[in-house]
Amino acid sequence: VHSSFDKELARFFWQAGDGRPKYHMVKWADICLPKDRGGLGIPASRRMNVALMLCWVWRILQGD
C-alpha cells in the first residue's frame, strides 16, 4: 500500500501538464528529505504511518 501511494504521489510530481512523463531531475528519496537537508519536506508514507502508529500506541499506554 505504501509503495503504491508513494508511486502515485511521485507520478503527480513527475508528469507534464498533458499527461506525458517528465524527466526525473532529482531522486524521490531526495524530495522526501526534510527542507533543512535540501528536500521538499514531503514525508514518505511508510515513515509517516509508523510515526502516527507510535503516537497512537503512546496515547494508549498513557491512558488518554
mmCIF file with all atom_site columns, C-alpha atoms in Angstrom:
data_model
loop_
_atom_site.group_PDB
_atom_site.id
_atom_site.type_symbol
_atom_site.label_atom_id
_atom_site.label_alt_id
_atom_site.label_comp_id
_atom_site.label_asym_id
_atom_site.label_entity_id
_atom_site.label_seq_id
_atom_site.pdbx_PDB_ins_code
_atom_site.Cartn_x
_atom_site.Cartn_y
_atom_site.Cartn_z
_atom_site.occupancy
_atom_site.B_iso_or_equiv
_atom_site.pdbx_formal_charge
_atom_site.auth_seq_id
_atom_site.auth_comp_id
_atom_site.auth_asym_id
_atom_site.auth_atom_id
_atom_site.pdbx_PDB_model_num
ATOM 1  C CA . VAL A 1 1  ? 0.000  0.000  0.000   1.00 0.00 ? 1  VAL A CA 1
ATOM 2  C CA . HIS A 1 2  ? 2.798  2.408  0.906   1.00 0.00 ? 2  HIS A CA 1
ATOM 3  C CA . SER A 1 3  ? 4.737  1.881  -2.283  1.00 0.00 ? 3  SER A CA 1
ATOM 4  C CA . SER A 1 4  ? 1.654  2.366  -4.469  1.00 0.00 ? 4  SER A CA 1
ATOM 5  C CA . PHE A 1 5  ? 0.756  5.570  -2.610  1.00 0.00 ? 5  PHE A CA 1
ATOM 6  C CA . ASP A 1 6  ? 4.310  6.902  -2.966  1.00 0.00 ? 6  ASP A CA 1
ATOM 7  C CA . LYS A 1 7  ? 4.307  5.896  -6.634  1.00 0.00 ? 7  LYS A CA 1
ATOM 8  C CA . GLU A 1 8  ? 1.123  7.876  -7.316  1.00 0.00 ? 8  GLU A CA 1
ATOM 9  C CA . LEU A 1 9  ? 2.465  10.896 -5.449  1.00 0.00 ? 9  LEU A CA 1
ATOM 10 C CA . ALA A 1 10 ? 5.719  10.740 -7.412  1.00 0.00 ? 10 ALA A CA 1
ATOM 11 C CA . ARG A 1 11 ? 3.776  10.388 -10.658 1.00 0.00 ? 11 ARG A CA 1
ATOM 12 C CA . PHE A 1 12 ? 1.894  13.580 -9.757  1.00 0.00 ? 12 PHE A CA 1
ATOM 13 C CA . PHE A 1 13 ? 5.193  15.445 -9.426  1.00 0.00 ? 13 PHE A CA 1
ATOM 14 C CA . TRP A 1 14 ? 6.840  13.907 -12.489 1.00 0.00 ? 14 TRP A CA 1
ATOM 15 C CA . GLN A 1 15 ? 4.055  14.354 -15.081 1.00 0.00 ? 15 GLN A CA 1
ATOM 16 C CA . ALA A 1 16 ? 3.807  17.176 -17.563 1.00 0.00 ? 16 ALA A CA 1
ATOM 17 C CA . GLY A 1 17 ? 0.505  19.011 -17.891 1.00 0.00 ? 17 GLY A CA 1
ATOM 18 C CA . ASP A 1 18 ? -0.507 16.928 -20.901 1.00 0.00 ? 18 ASP A CA 1
ATOM 19 C CA . GLY A 1 19 ? -0.014 13.600 -19.112 1.00 0.00 ? 19 GLY A CA 1
ATOM 20 C CA . ARG A 1 20 ? 3.390  12.834 -20.607 1.00 0.00 ? 20 ARG A CA 1
ATOM 21 C CA . PRO A 1 21 ? 6.100  11.844 -18.136 1.00 0.00 ? 21 PRO A CA 1
ATOM 22 C CA . LYS A 1 22 ? 8.871  14.339 -17.441 1.00 0.00 ? 22 LYS A CA 1
ATOM 23 C CA . TYR A 1 23 ? 12.493 13.600 -16.764 1.00 0.00 ? 23 TYR A CA 1
ATOM 24 C CA . HIS A 1 24 ? 13.423 12.984 -13.140 1.00 0.00 ? 24 HIS A CA 1
ATOM 25 C CA . MET A 1 25 ? 15.923 15.630 -12.153 1.00 0.00 ? 25 MET A CA 1
ATOM 26 C CA . VAL A 1 26 ? 16.056 14.530 -8.500  1.00 0.00 ? 26 VAL A CA 1
ATOM 27 C CA . LYS A 1 27 ? 15.520 11.157 -6.834  1.00 0.00 ? 27 LYS A CA 1
ATOM 28 C CA . TRP A 1 28 ? 12.230 10.719 -4.984  1.00 0.00 ? 28 TRP A CA 1
ATOM 29 C CA . ALA A 1 29 ? 14.176 9.856  -1.828  1.00 0.00 ? 29 ALA A CA 1
ATOM 30 C CA . ASP A 1 30 ? 15.839 13.289 -2.020  1.00 0.00 ? 30 ASP A CA 1
ATOM 31 C CA . ILE A 1 31 ? 12.463 15.025 -2.373  1.00 0.00 ? 31 ILE A CA 1
ATOM 32 C CA . CYS A 1 32 ? 11.263 13.277 0.791   1.00 0.00 ? 32 CYS A CA 1
ATOM 33 C CA . LEU A 1 33 ? 14.151 14.716 2.816   1.00 0.00 ? 33 LEU A CA 1
ATOM 34 C CA . PRO A 1 34 ? 13.420 17.495 5.316   1.00 0.00 ? 34 PRO A CA 1
ATOM 35 C CA . LYS A 1 35 ? 13.742 21.040 3.996   1.00 0.00 ? 35 LYS A CA 1
ATOM 36 C CA . ASP A 1 36 ? 16.791 21.763 6.129   1.00 0.00 ? 36 ASP A CA 1
ATOM 37 C CA . ARG A 1 37 ? 18.562 18.853 4.413   1.00 0.00 ? 37 ARG A CA 1
ATOM 38 C CA . GLY A 1 38 ? 17.724 20.000 0.878   1.00 0.00 ? 38 GLY A CA 1
ATOM 39 C CA . GLY A 1 39 ? 14.430 18.202 0.285   1.00 0.00 ? 39 GLY A CA 1
ATOM 40 C CA . LEU A 1 40 ? 10.879 19.455 -0.093  1.00 0.00 ? 40 LEU A CA 1
ATOM 41 C CA . GLY A 1 41 ? 9.757  18.044 3.240   1.00 0.00 ? 41 GLY A CA 1
ATOM 42 C CA . ILE A 1 42 ? 7.213  15.646 1.742   1.00 0.00 ? 42 ILE A CA 1
ATOM 43 C CA . PRO A 1 43 ? 7.017  12.718 4.160   1.00 0.00 ? 43 PRO A CA 1
ATOM 44 C CA . ALA A 1 44 ? 7.360  9.189  2.826   1.00 0.00 ? 44 ALA A CA 1
ATOM 45 C CA . SER A 1 45 ? 4.129  7.331  3.538   1.00 0.00 ? 45 SER A CA 1
ATOM 46 C CA . ARG A 1 46 ? 5.787  4.431  5.372   1.00 0.00 ? 46 ARG A CA 1
ATOM 47 C CA . ARG A 1 47 ? 7.623  6.751  7.780   1.00 0.00 ? 47 ARG A CA 1
ATOM 48 C CA . MET A 1 48 ? 4.511  8.830  8.335   1.00 0.00 ? 48 MET A CA 1
ATOM 49 C CA . ASN A 1 49 ? 2.447  5.710  9.035   1.00 0.00 ? 49 ASN A CA 1
ATOM 50 C CA . VAL A 1 50 ? 4.963  4.423  11.585  1.00 0.00 ? 50 VAL A CA 1
ATOM 51 C CA . ALA A 1 51 ? 5.077  7.813  13.311  1.00 0.00 ? 51 ALA A CA 1
ATOM 52 C CA . LEU A 1 52 ? 1.283  8.019  13.544  1.00 0.00 ? 52 LEU A CA 1
ATOM 53 C CA . MET A 1 53 ? 1.026  4.451  14.824  1.00 0.00 ? 53 MET A CA 1
ATOM 54 C CA . LEU A 1 54 ? 3.627  5.159  17.512  1.00 0.00 ? 54 LEU A CA 1
ATOM 55 C CA . CYS A 1 55 ? 1.659  8.225  18.610  1.00 0.00 ? 55 CYS A CA 1
ATOM 56 C CA . TRP A 1 56 ? -1.434 6.044  18.838  1.00 0.00 ? 56 TRP A CA 1
ATOM 57 C CA . VAL A 1 57 ? 0.419  3.433  20.929  1.00 0.00 ? 57 VAL A CA 1
ATOM 58 C CA . TRP A 1 58 ? 1.812  6.170  23.185  1.00 0.00 ? 58 TRP A CA 1
ATOM 59 C CA . ARG A 1 59 ? -1.676 7.551  23.836  1.00 0.00 ? 59 ARG A CA 1
ATOM 60 C CA . ILE A 1 60 ? -2.960 4.078  24.696  1.00 0.00 ? 60 ILE A CA 1
ATOM 61 C CA . LEU A 1 61 ? -0.085 3.485  27.102  1.00 0.00 ? 61 LEU A CA 1
ATOM 62 C CA . GLN A 1 62 ? -0.641 6.882  28.742  1.00 0.00 ? 62 GLN A CA 1
ATOM 63 C CA . GLY A 1 63 ? -4.357 6.180  29.210  1.00 0.00 ? 63 GLY A CA 1
ATOM 64 C CA . ASP A 1 64 ? -5.714 9.009  27.035  1.00 0.00 ? 64 ASP A CA 1
#
